[in-house]
Amino acid sequence: MKNRRSLVAANWKMHKTVGETVSFLEALQDRIEAYEDREVVVAPPFTALAAARQAMEGNKINLSAQNCHWEEKGAFTGEVSPAMLKDLGCDYVIVGHSERRHLFGETDEIVQKKTASVFAHGMVPILCVGEVLDEREAGRTFPVVNHQVERALDGLNCRLVPALVLAYEPVWAIGTGKTATPDQAQEVHSFLREKLSALFDKTIANKIRILYGGSVKPDNVDALMAQPDVDGLLVGGAGLEVDSFQRIVQYRFPGE
Ligand code: PGA
């Protein structure tokens, strides 16, 4: 039994209109109960956040944005600030997703600024790290995620850190149908927890939830969640359908 409350998050990326968001959430909340041991989070696109917040009023699903700028306001055409997201009722913001890093050129420095700013605005970052296929094949997974974590958390106030959610998302597993095996996920999660322990301390490291992301599906969720350092999931494609997301939220430990 893990002593961390698990977290299952659906990252919808650039999918779903306001109407589709509301229908999904109405269906989902009829089907899942309020769990003591697991937290459910949905990350719709910016345009549907306000409607999602309203549709989720009075239930236990939490709301995440998928990205933000680090400044509170200013001349940044097209950007959305953490203060605006807080105002809408967001609980979390996904930071440093591999699509942001690889398709939109986000550097470690940008990821660090966003992480700090999300915390400073009273929300919790879901900080994503992960290696690309070439790095894995060259045996460089540990140094790559080590560097990403170190840079992203640079200068962060220790008091805030236990609330952090870290997501290990091997880039080669995102949207490809190729999931990391439970052992591969556990190996990196355990490495990341050691790293957090070295950066902060063991008590803090044991509080931080480390999610796995990358082709999570109803048929691999139970084996992933059975790993001692896998504290939850960041789900892309399978989080777009109520049926599959419901099954993922309702993961079961072996023997249950
Ligand atoms: P996927 O995406 O589940 O579709 O692989 C995961 C993610 O990008 O967070």
PDB file of C-alpha atoms and ligand atoms in Angstrom:
ATOM      1  CA  MET A   1       0.000   0.000   0.000  1.00  0.00           C
ATOM      2  CA  LYS A   2       1.443   3.359  -1.022  1.00  0.00           C
ATOM      3  CA  ASN A   3       1.133   6.235   1.385  1.00  0.00           C
ATOM      4  CA  ARG A   4       0.674   8.801  -1.370  1.00  0.00           C
ATOM      5  CA  ARG A   5      -2.783   9.567  -2.722  1.00  0.00           C
ATOM      6  CA  SER A   6      -2.681   8.626  -6.377  1.00  0.00           C
ATOM      7  CA  LEU A   7      -3.550  11.059  -9.143  1.00  0.00           C
ATOM      8  CA  VAL A   8      -5.050  10.178 -12.511  1.00  0.00           C
ATOM      9  CA  ALA A   9      -5.052  13.060 -14.988  1.00  0.00           C
ATOM     10  CA  ALA A  10      -6.448  13.316 -18.501  1.00  0.00           C
ATOM     11  CA  ASN A  11      -4.501  15.690 -20.739  1.00  0.00           C
ATOM     12  CA  TRP A  12      -6.828  16.474 -23.603  1.00  0.00           C
ATOM     13  CA  LYS A  13      -4.254  18.427 -25.628  1.00  0.00           C
ATOM     14  CA  MET A  14      -5.921  20.268 -28.554  1.00  0.00           C
ATOM     15  CA  HIS A  15      -9.183  18.330 -28.354  1.00  0.00           C
ATOM     16  CA  LYS A  16     -12.786  19.057 -27.346  1.00  0.00           C
ATOM     17  CA  THR A  17     -15.038  22.051 -27.745  1.00  0.00           C
ATOM     18  CA  VAL A  18     -16.925  23.554 -24.812  1.00  0.00           C
ATOM     19  CA  GLY A  19     -19.948  21.351 -25.542  1.00  0.00           C
ATOM     20  CA  GLU A  20     -17.838  18.194 -25.756  1.00  0.00           C
ATOM     21  CA  THR A  21     -16.085  19.097 -22.520  1.00  0.00           C
ATOM     22  CA  VAL A  22     -19.326  19.535 -20.625  1.00  0.00           C
ATOM     23  CA  SER A  23     -20.821  16.272 -21.983  1.00  0.00           C
ATOM     24  CA  PHE A  24     -17.676  14.343 -21.050  1.00  0.00           C
ATOM     25  CA  LEU A  25     -17.616  15.703 -17.516  1.00  0.00           C
ATOM     26  CA  GLU A  26     -21.309  15.131 -16.926  1.00  0.00           C
ATOM     27  CA  ALA A  27     -20.945  11.528 -18.048  1.00  0.00           C
ATOM     28  CA  LEU A  28     -17.765  10.978 -16.053  1.00  0.00           C
ATOM     29  CA  GLN A  29     -19.070  12.303 -12.800  1.00  0.00           C
ATOM     30  CA  ASP A  30     -22.102  10.053 -12.992  1.00  0.00           C
ATOM     31  CA  ARG A  31     -19.809   7.091 -13.307  1.00  0.00           C
ATOM     32  CA  ILE A  32     -17.072   7.680 -10.760  1.00  0.00           C
ATOM     33  CA  GLU A  33     -17.382   8.107  -7.051  1.00  0.00           C
ATOM     34  CA  ALA A  34     -15.377  10.364  -4.810  1.00  0.00           C
ATOM     35  CA  TYR A  35     -12.363   8.223  -4.000  1.00  0.00           C
ATOM     36  CA  GLU A  36     -10.419   8.536  -0.788  1.00  0.00           C
ATOM     37  CA  ASP A  37      -7.283   7.049  -2.255  1.00  0.00           C
ATOM     38  CA  ARG A  38      -7.175   8.640  -5.699  1.00  0.00           C
ATOM     39  CA  GLU A  39      -7.558  12.069  -7.163  1.00  0.00           C
ATOM     40  CA  VAL A  40      -9.011  12.663 -10.629  1.00  0.00           C
ATOM     41  CA  VAL A  41      -7.858  15.632 -12.709  1.00  0.00           C
ATOM     42  CA  VAL A  42      -8.931  16.774 -16.155  1.00  0.00           C
ATOM     43  CA  ALA A  43      -6.893  19.172 -18.323  1.00  0.00           C
ATOM     44  CA  PRO A  44      -9.096  20.643 -21.091  1.00  0.00           C
ATOM     45  CA  PRO A  45      -7.843  23.269 -23.549  1.00  0.00           C
ATOM     46  CA  PHE A  46      -7.858  26.900 -22.341  1.00  0.00           C
ATOM     47  CA  THR A  47     -11.102  27.632 -24.177  1.00  0.00           C
ATOM     48  CA  ALA A  48     -13.037  25.039 -22.170  1.00  0.00           C
ATOM     49  CA  LEU A  49     -11.583  25.632 -18.697  1.00  0.00           C
ATOM     50  CA  ALA A  50     -14.324  27.966 -17.472  1.00  0.00           C
ATOM     51  CA  ALA A  51     -17.102  25.662 -18.671  1.00  0.00           C
ATOM     52  CA  ALA A  52     -15.307  22.670 -17.166  1.00  0.00           C
ATOM     53  CA  ARG A  53     -15.039  24.411 -13.816  1.00  0.00           C
ATOM     54  CA  GLN A  54     -18.749  25.105 -13.871  1.00  0.00           C
ATOM     55  CA  ALA A  55     -19.655  21.581 -14.969  1.00  0.00           C
ATOM     56  CA  MET A  56     -17.548  20.138 -12.154  1.00  0.00           C
ATOM     57  CA  GLU A  57     -19.041  22.339  -9.436  1.00  0.00           C
ATOM     58  CA  GLY A  58     -19.650  20.336  -6.296  1.00  0.00           C
ATOM     59  CA  ASN A  59     -17.805  17.199  -7.342  1.00  0.00           C
ATOM     60  CA  LYS A  60     -14.376  15.851  -6.634  1.00  0.00           C
ATOM     61  CA  ILE A  61     -12.738  16.210 -10.049  1.00  0.00           C
ATOM     62  CA  ASN A  62      -9.918  18.761 -10.114  1.00  0.00           C
ATOM     63  CA  LEU A  63      -9.024  21.062 -12.957  1.00  0.00           C
ATOM     64  CA  SER A  64      -5.709  21.530 -14.710  1.00  0.00           C
ATOM     65  CA  ALA A  65      -4.530  23.795 -17.508  1.00  0.00           C
ATOM     66  CA  GLN A  66      -2.103  22.382 -20.053  1.00  0.00           C
ATOM     67  CA  ASN A  67       0.327  25.273 -20.179  1.00  0.00           C
ATOM     68  CA  CYS A  68       0.807  28.894 -19.136  1.00  0.00           C
ATOM     69  CA  HIS A  69       3.164  31.832 -19.444  1.00  0.00           C
ATOM     70  CA  TRP A  70       5.311  32.633 -16.412  1.00  0.00           C
ATOM     71  CA  GLU A  71       4.552  36.357 -16.169  1.00  0.00           C
ATOM     72  CA  GLU A  72       1.478  37.589 -14.364  1.00  0.00           C
ATOM     73  CA  LYS A  73       0.485  39.968 -17.156  1.00  0.00           C
ATOM     74  CA  GLY A  74       1.992  42.003 -19.962  1.00  0.00           C
ATOM     75  CA  ALA A  75       2.465  42.396 -23.698  1.00  0.00           C
ATOM     76  CA  PHE A  76       2.605  38.691 -24.618  1.00  0.00           C
ATOM     77  CA  THR A  77       0.067  38.291 -27.395  1.00  0.00           C
ATOM     78  CA  GLY A  78      -1.672  34.946 -27.366  1.00  0.00           C
ATOM     79  CA  GLU A  79      -0.365  33.869 -23.970  1.00  0.00           C
ATOM     80  CA  VAL A  80      -2.306  32.990 -20.824  1.00  0.00           C
ATOM     81  CA  SER A  81      -0.951  33.858 -17.388  1.00  0.00           C
ATOM     82  CA  PRO A  82      -1.000  31.771 -14.218  1.00  0.00           C
ATOM     83  CA  ALA A  83      -3.012  34.513 -12.499  1.00  0.00           C
ATOM     84  CA  MET A  84      -5.734  34.090 -15.138  1.00  0.00           C
ATOM     85  CA  LEU A  85      -5.763  30.331 -14.627  1.00  0.00           C
ATOM     86  CA  LYS A  86      -5.968  30.691 -10.874  1.00  0.00           C
ATOM     87  CA  ASP A  87      -8.860  33.103 -11.364  1.00  0.00           C
ATOM     88  CA  LEU A  88     -10.688  30.455 -13.413  1.00  0.00           C
ATOM     89  CA  GLY A  89     -10.334  27.955 -10.603  1.00  0.00           C
ATOM     90  CA  CYS A  90      -7.500  25.804 -11.909  1.00  0.00           C
ATOM     91  CA  ASP A  91      -5.816  23.576  -9.336  1.00  0.00           C
ATOM     92  CA  TYR A  92      -2.932  22.394 -11.535  1.00  0.00           C
ATOM     93  CA  VAL A  93      -0.969  23.431 -14.615  1.00  0.00           C
ATOM     94  CA  ILE A  94       0.947  20.956 -16.780  1.00  0.00           C
ATOM     95  CA  VAL A  95       4.450  22.323 -17.308  1.00  0.00           C
ATOM     96  CA  GLY A  96       7.184  21.155 -19.674  1.00  0.00           C
ATOM     97  CA  HIS A  97       5.123  18.591 -21.580  1.00  0.00           C
ATOM     98  CA  SER A  98       7.294  17.045 -24.279  1.00  0.00           C
ATOM     99  CA  GLU A  99       5.075  18.550 -26.981  1.00  0.00           C
ATOM    100  CA  ARG A 100       5.803  21.999 -25.534  1.00  0.00           C
ATOM    101  CA  ARG A 101       9.511  21.230 -25.347  1.00  0.00           C
ATOM    102  CA  HIS A 102       9.854  19.619 -28.777  1.00  0.00           C
ATOM    103  CA  LEU A 103       7.209  21.329 -30.941  1.00  0.00           C
ATOM    104  CA  PHE A 104       7.291  24.781 -29.353  1.00  0.00           C
ATOM    105  CA  GLY A 105      10.918  25.048 -28.321  1.00  0.00           C
ATOM    106  CA  GLU A 106      10.485  25.269 -24.559  1.00  0.00           C
ATOM    107  CA  THR A 107      13.857  25.193 -22.866  1.00  0.00           C
ATOM    108  CA  ASP A 108      14.730  24.010 -19.363  1.00  0.00           C
ATOM    109  CA  GLU A 109      14.955  27.665 -18.388  1.00  0.00           C
ATOM    110  CA  ILE A 110      11.392  28.347 -19.522  1.00  0.00           C
ATOM    111  CA  VAL A 111      10.159  25.222 -17.749  1.00  0.00           C
ATOM    112  CA  GLN A 112      11.850  26.403 -14.547  1.00  0.00           C
ATOM    113  CA  LYS A 113      10.203  29.840 -14.756  1.00  0.00           C
ATOM    114  CA  LYS A 114       6.790  28.320 -15.362  1.00  0.00           C
ATOM    115  CA  THR A 115       7.160  25.822 -12.514  1.00  0.00           C
ATOM    116  CA  ALA A 116       8.066  28.591 -10.056  1.00  0.00           C
ATOM    117  CA  SER A 117       5.313  30.859 -11.317  1.00  0.00           C
ATOM    118  CA  VAL A 118       2.568  28.231 -11.077  1.00  0.00           C
ATOM    119  CA  PHE A 119       3.519  27.636  -7.440  1.00  0.00           C
ATOM    120  CA  ALA A 120       3.731  31.371  -6.781  1.00  0.00           C
ATOM    121  CA  HIS A 121       0.147  31.728  -7.996  1.00  0.00           C
ATOM    122  CA  GLY A 122      -1.195  29.108  -5.629  1.00  0.00           C
ATOM    123  CA  MET A 123      -1.512  26.217  -8.068  1.00  0.00           C
ATOM    124  CA  VAL A 124       0.478  23.011  -8.422  1.00  0.00           C
ATOM    125  CA  PRO A 125       2.670  22.242 -11.429  1.00  0.00           C
ATOM    126  CA  ILE A 126       2.482  18.816 -13.061  1.00  0.00           C
ATOM    127  CA  LEU A 127       6.068  18.885 -14.247  1.00  0.00           C
ATOM    128  CA  CYS A 128       6.843  16.570 -17.172  1.00  0.00           C
ATOM    129  CA  VAL A 129      10.228  15.055 -17.900  1.00  0.00           C
ATOM    130  CA  GLY A 130      11.309  12.257 -20.207  1.00  0.00           C
ATOM    131  CA  GLU A 131      13.855  11.075 -22.732  1.00  0.00           C
ATOM    132  CA  VAL A 132      13.508  10.694 -26.509  1.00  0.00           C
ATOM    133  CA  LEU A 133      14.124   7.326 -28.177  1.00  0.00           C
ATOM    134  CA  ASP A 134      17.719   8.075 -29.210  1.00  0.00           C
ATOM    135  CA  GLU A 135      18.573   9.006 -25.650  1.00  0.00           C
ATOM    136  CA  ARG A 136      17.037   5.796 -24.300  1.00  0.00           C
ATOM    137  CA  GLU A 137      18.839   3.683 -26.866  1.00  0.00           C
ATOM    138  CA  ALA A 138      22.122   5.409 -26.031  1.00  0.00           C
ATOM    139  CA  GLY A 139      21.602   4.506 -22.342  1.00  0.00           C
ATOM    140  CA  ARG A 140      21.152   8.159 -21.407  1.00  0.00           C
ATOM    141  CA  THR A 141      17.701   8.069 -19.794  1.00  0.00           C
ATOM    142  CA  PHE A 142      18.929   8.747 -16.251  1.00  0.00           C
ATOM    143  CA  PRO A 143      21.234  11.690 -17.087  1.00  0.00           C
ATOM    144  CA  VAL A 144      18.527  13.262 -19.258  1.00  0.00           C
ATOM    145  CA  VAL A 145      15.757  13.166 -16.645  1.00  0.00           C
ATOM    146  CA  ASN A 146      18.256  14.039 -13.919  1.00  0.00           C
ATOM    147  CA  HIS A 147      19.167  17.224 -15.757  1.00  0.00           C
ATOM    148  CA  GLN A 148      15.534  18.132 -16.542  1.00  0.00           C
ATOM    149  CA  VAL A 149      14.470  17.770 -12.905  1.00  0.00           C
ATOM    150  CA  GLU A 150      17.481  19.626 -11.565  1.00  0.00           C
ATOM    151  CA  ARG A 151      16.950  22.558 -13.915  1.00  0.00           C
ATOM    152  CA  ALA A 152      13.181  22.764 -13.484  1.00  0.00           C
ATOM    153  CA  LEU A 153      13.319  22.784  -9.689  1.00  0.00           C
ATOM    154  CA  ASP A 154      16.246  25.150  -9.393  1.00  0.00           C
ATOM    155  CA  GLY A 155      15.677  27.731  -6.666  1.00  0.00           C
ATOM    156  CA  LEU A 156      12.289  26.359  -5.627  1.00  0.00           C
ATOM    157  CA  ASN A 157      11.167  26.955  -2.067  1.00  0.00           C
ATOM    158  CA  CYS A 158      11.370  23.676  -0.091  1.00  0.00           C
ATOM    159  CA  ARG A 159       8.084  24.478   1.608  1.00  0.00           C
ATOM    160  CA  LEU A 160       6.217  24.190  -1.701  1.00  0.00           C
ATOM    161  CA  VAL A 161       7.973  21.155  -3.082  1.00  0.00           C
ATOM    162  CA  PRO A 162       6.028  18.335  -1.343  1.00  0.00           C
ATOM    163  CA  ALA A 163       2.903  19.349  -3.304  1.00  0.00           C
ATOM    164  CA  LEU A 164       4.729  19.041  -6.638  1.00  0.00           C
ATOM    165  CA  VAL A 165       3.514  16.454  -9.116  1.00  0.00           C
ATOM    166  CA  LEU A 166       6.240  15.057 -11.329  1.00  0.00           C
ATOM    167  CA  ALA A 167       5.330  13.145 -14.494  1.00  0.00           C
ATOM    168  CA  TYR A 168       7.737  10.766 -16.165  1.00  0.00           C
ATOM    169  CA  GLU A 169       6.750  10.622 -19.812  1.00  0.00           C
ATOM    170  CA  PRO A 170       9.191   8.846 -22.090  1.00  0.00           C
ATOM    171  CA  VAL A 171       8.774  10.734 -25.351  1.00  0.00           C
ATOM    172  CA  TRP A 172       8.928   7.512 -27.396  1.00  0.00           C
ATOM    173  CA  ALA A 173       5.838   6.256 -25.554  1.00  0.00           C
ATOM    174  CA  ILE A 174       3.643   9.333 -26.065  1.00  0.00           C
ATOM    175  CA  GLY A 175       0.884   8.767 -28.585  1.00  0.00           C
ATOM    176  CA  THR A 176       2.741   5.813 -30.079  1.00  0.00           C
ATOM    177  CA  GLY A 177       0.952   2.893 -28.451  1.00  0.00           C
ATOM    178  CA  LYS A 178       4.373   1.796 -27.115  1.00  0.00           C
ATOM    179  CA  THR A 179       4.123   1.937 -23.335  1.00  0.00           C
ATOM    180  CA  ALA A 180       7.123   1.651 -21.064  1.00  0.00           C
ATOM    181  CA  THR A 181       6.953  -1.707 -19.317  1.00  0.00           C
ATOM    182  CA  PRO A 182       6.021  -1.528 -15.637  1.00  0.00           C
ATOM    183  CA  ASP A 183       9.656  -2.344 -14.805  1.00  0.00           C
ATOM    184  CA  GLN A 184      10.993   0.402 -17.062  1.00  0.00           C
ATOM    185  CA  ALA A 185       8.610   2.889 -15.469  1.00  0.00           C
ATOM    186  CA  GLN A 186       9.484   1.782 -11.928  1.00  0.00           C
ATOM    187  CA  GLU A 187      13.213   2.007 -12.637  1.00  0.00           C
ATOM    188  CA  VAL A 188      12.974   5.649 -13.707  1.00  0.00           C
ATOM    189  CA  HIS A 189      10.455   6.596 -11.007  1.00  0.00           C
ATOM    190  CA  SER A 190      12.687   5.173  -8.337  1.00  0.00           C
ATOM    191  CA  PHE A 191      15.656   7.053  -9.831  1.00  0.00           C
ATOM    192  CA  LEU A 192      13.599  10.267  -9.786  1.00  0.00           C
ATOM    193  CA  ARG A 193      12.631   9.761  -6.163  1.00  0.00           C
ATOM    194  CA  GLU A 194      16.289   9.306  -5.238  1.00  0.00           C
ATOM    195  CA  LYS A 195      17.055  12.497  -7.113  1.00  0.00           C
ATOM    196  CA  LEU A 196      14.333  14.389  -5.236  1.00  0.00           C
ATOM    197  CA  SER A 197      15.706  13.022  -2.016  1.00  0.00           C
ATOM    198  CA  ALA A 198      19.173  14.318  -2.898  1.00  0.00           C
ATOM    199  CA  LEU A 199      17.834  17.728  -3.957  1.00  0.00           C
ATOM    200  CA  PHE A 200      15.570  18.151  -0.915  1.00  0.00           C
ATOM    201  CA  ASP A 201      15.298  15.335   1.600  1.00  0.00           C
ATOM    202  CA  LYS A 202      13.792  11.900   1.931  1.00  0.00           C
ATOM    203  CA  THR A 203      10.633  13.047   3.697  1.00  0.00           C
ATOM    204  CA  ILE A 204       9.882  15.532   0.930  1.00  0.00           C
ATOM    205  CA  ALA A 205      10.764  13.002  -1.799  1.00  0.00           C
ATOM    206  CA  ASN A 206       8.365  10.488  -0.274  1.00  0.00           C
ATOM    207  CA  LYS A 207       5.518  12.989  -0.453  1.00  0.00           C
ATOM    208  CA  ILE A 208       5.937  13.956  -4.107  1.00  0.00           C
ATOM    209  CA  ARG A 209       3.671  12.078  -6.475  1.00  0.00           C
ATOM    210  CA  ILE A 210       5.364  10.745  -9.579  1.00  0.00           C
ATOM    211  CA  LEU A 211       2.989   9.967 -12.454  1.00  0.00           C
ATOM    212  CA  TYR A 212       3.704   7.823 -15.472  1.00  0.00           C
ATOM    213  CA  GLY A 213       2.543   8.990 -18.917  1.00  0.00           C
ATOM    214  CA  GLY A 214       2.863   7.556 -22.401  1.00  0.00           C
ATOM    215  CA  SER A 215       0.237   5.292 -24.026  1.00  0.00           C
ATOM    216  CA  VAL A 216      -1.530   4.479 -20.765  1.00  0.00           C
ATOM    217  CA  LYS A 217      -4.551   2.336 -21.648  1.00  0.00           C
ATOM    218  CA  PRO A 218      -7.186   0.319 -19.796  1.00  0.00           C
ATOM    219  CA  ASP A 219      -5.197  -2.852 -20.423  1.00  0.00           C
ATOM    220  CA  ASN A 220      -1.863  -1.683 -18.995  1.00  0.00           C
ATOM    221  CA  VAL A 221      -3.025   0.572 -16.172  1.00  0.00           C
ATOM    222  CA  ASP A 222      -3.220  -2.069 -13.430  1.00  0.00           C
ATOM    223  CA  ALA A 223       0.320  -3.346 -13.995  1.00  0.00           C
ATOM    224  CA  LEU A 224       1.730   0.203 -14.062  1.00  0.00           C
ATOM    225  CA  MET A 225      -0.094   1.218 -10.891  1.00  0.00           C
ATOM    226  CA  ALA A 226       1.169  -1.905  -9.117  1.00  0.00           C
ATOM    227  CA  GLN A 227       4.695  -0.457  -9.157  1.00  0.00           C
ATOM    228  CA  PRO A 228       5.747   1.000  -5.806  1.00  0.00           C
ATOM    229  CA  ASP A 229       6.879   4.368  -7.182  1.00  0.00           C
ATOM    230  CA  VAL A 230       4.145   4.869  -9.773  1.00  0.00           C
ATOM    231  CA  ASP A 231       1.746   7.197  -7.975  1.00  0.00           C
ATOM    232  CA  GLY A 232      -0.589   7.951 -10.824  1.00  0.00           C
ATOM    233  CA  LEU A 233      -0.971   8.498 -14.529  1.00  0.00           C
ATOM    234  CA  LEU A 234      -0.994  11.267 -17.093  1.00  0.00           C
ATOM    235  CA  VAL A 235      -3.256  10.038 -19.852  1.00  0.00           C
ATOM    236  CA  GLY A 236      -3.507  11.478 -23.378  1.00  0.00           C
ATOM    237  CA  GLY A 237      -5.455   9.542 -26.015  1.00  0.00           C
ATOM    238  CA  ALA A 238      -7.247   7.173 -23.632  1.00  0.00           C
ATOM    239  CA  GLY A 239      -8.420  10.176 -21.590  1.00  0.00           C
ATOM    240  CA  LEU A 240     -10.568  11.459 -24.438  1.00  0.00           C
ATOM    241  CA  GLU A 241     -13.221   8.742 -24.159  1.00  0.00           C
ATOM    242  CA  VAL A 242     -15.323   8.422 -21.039  1.00  0.00           C
ATOM    243  CA  ASP A 243     -15.267   4.597 -21.111  1.00  0.00           C
ATOM    244  CA  SER A 244     -11.518   4.233 -21.283  1.00  0.00           C
ATOM    245  CA  PHE A 245     -10.801   7.054 -18.844  1.00  0.00           C
ATOM    246  CA  GLN A 246     -13.305   5.617 -16.374  1.00  0.00           C
ATOM    247  CA  ARG A 247     -11.520   2.238 -16.488  1.00  0.00           C
ATOM    248  CA  ILE A 248      -8.153   3.940 -15.988  1.00  0.00           C
ATOM    249  CA  VAL A 249      -9.469   5.898 -12.995  1.00  0.00           C
ATOM    250  CA  GLN A 250     -10.811   2.615 -11.645  1.00  0.00           C
ATOM    251  CA  TYR A 251      -7.431   0.847 -11.815  1.00  0.00           C
ATOM    252  CA  ARG A 252      -7.143  -2.137  -9.523  1.00  0.00           C
ATOM    253  CA  PHE A 253      -4.209  -3.594  -7.680  1.00  0.00           C
ATOM    254  CA  PRO A 254      -3.552  -7.281  -8.349  1.00  0.00           C
ATOM    255  CA  GLY A 255      -5.719  -9.481  -6.186  1.00  0.00           C
ATOM    256  CA  GLU A 256      -8.388  -6.791  -5.666  1.00  0.00           C
TER     257      GLU A 256
HETATM  258  P1  PGA B   1      -0.741   9.427 -24.674  1.00  0.00           P
HETATM  259  O1  PGA B   1      -0.237  10.881 -24.209  1.00  0.00           O
HETATM  260  O2  PGA B   1      -1.426   8.794 -23.490  1.00  0.00           O
HETATM  261  O3  PGA B   1      -1.672   9.672 -25.824  1.00  0.00           O
HETATM  262  O4  PGA B   1       0.481   8.668 -25.067  1.00  0.00           O
HETATM  263  C1  PGA B   1       0.276  11.094 -22.939  1.00  0.00           C
HETATM  264  C2  PGA B   1       0.676  12.549 -22.731  1.00  0.00           C
HETATM  265  O5  PGA B   1       1.146  13.173 -23.679  1.00  0.00           O
HETATM  266  O6  PGA B   1       0.536  13.108 -21.624  1.00  0.00           O
END
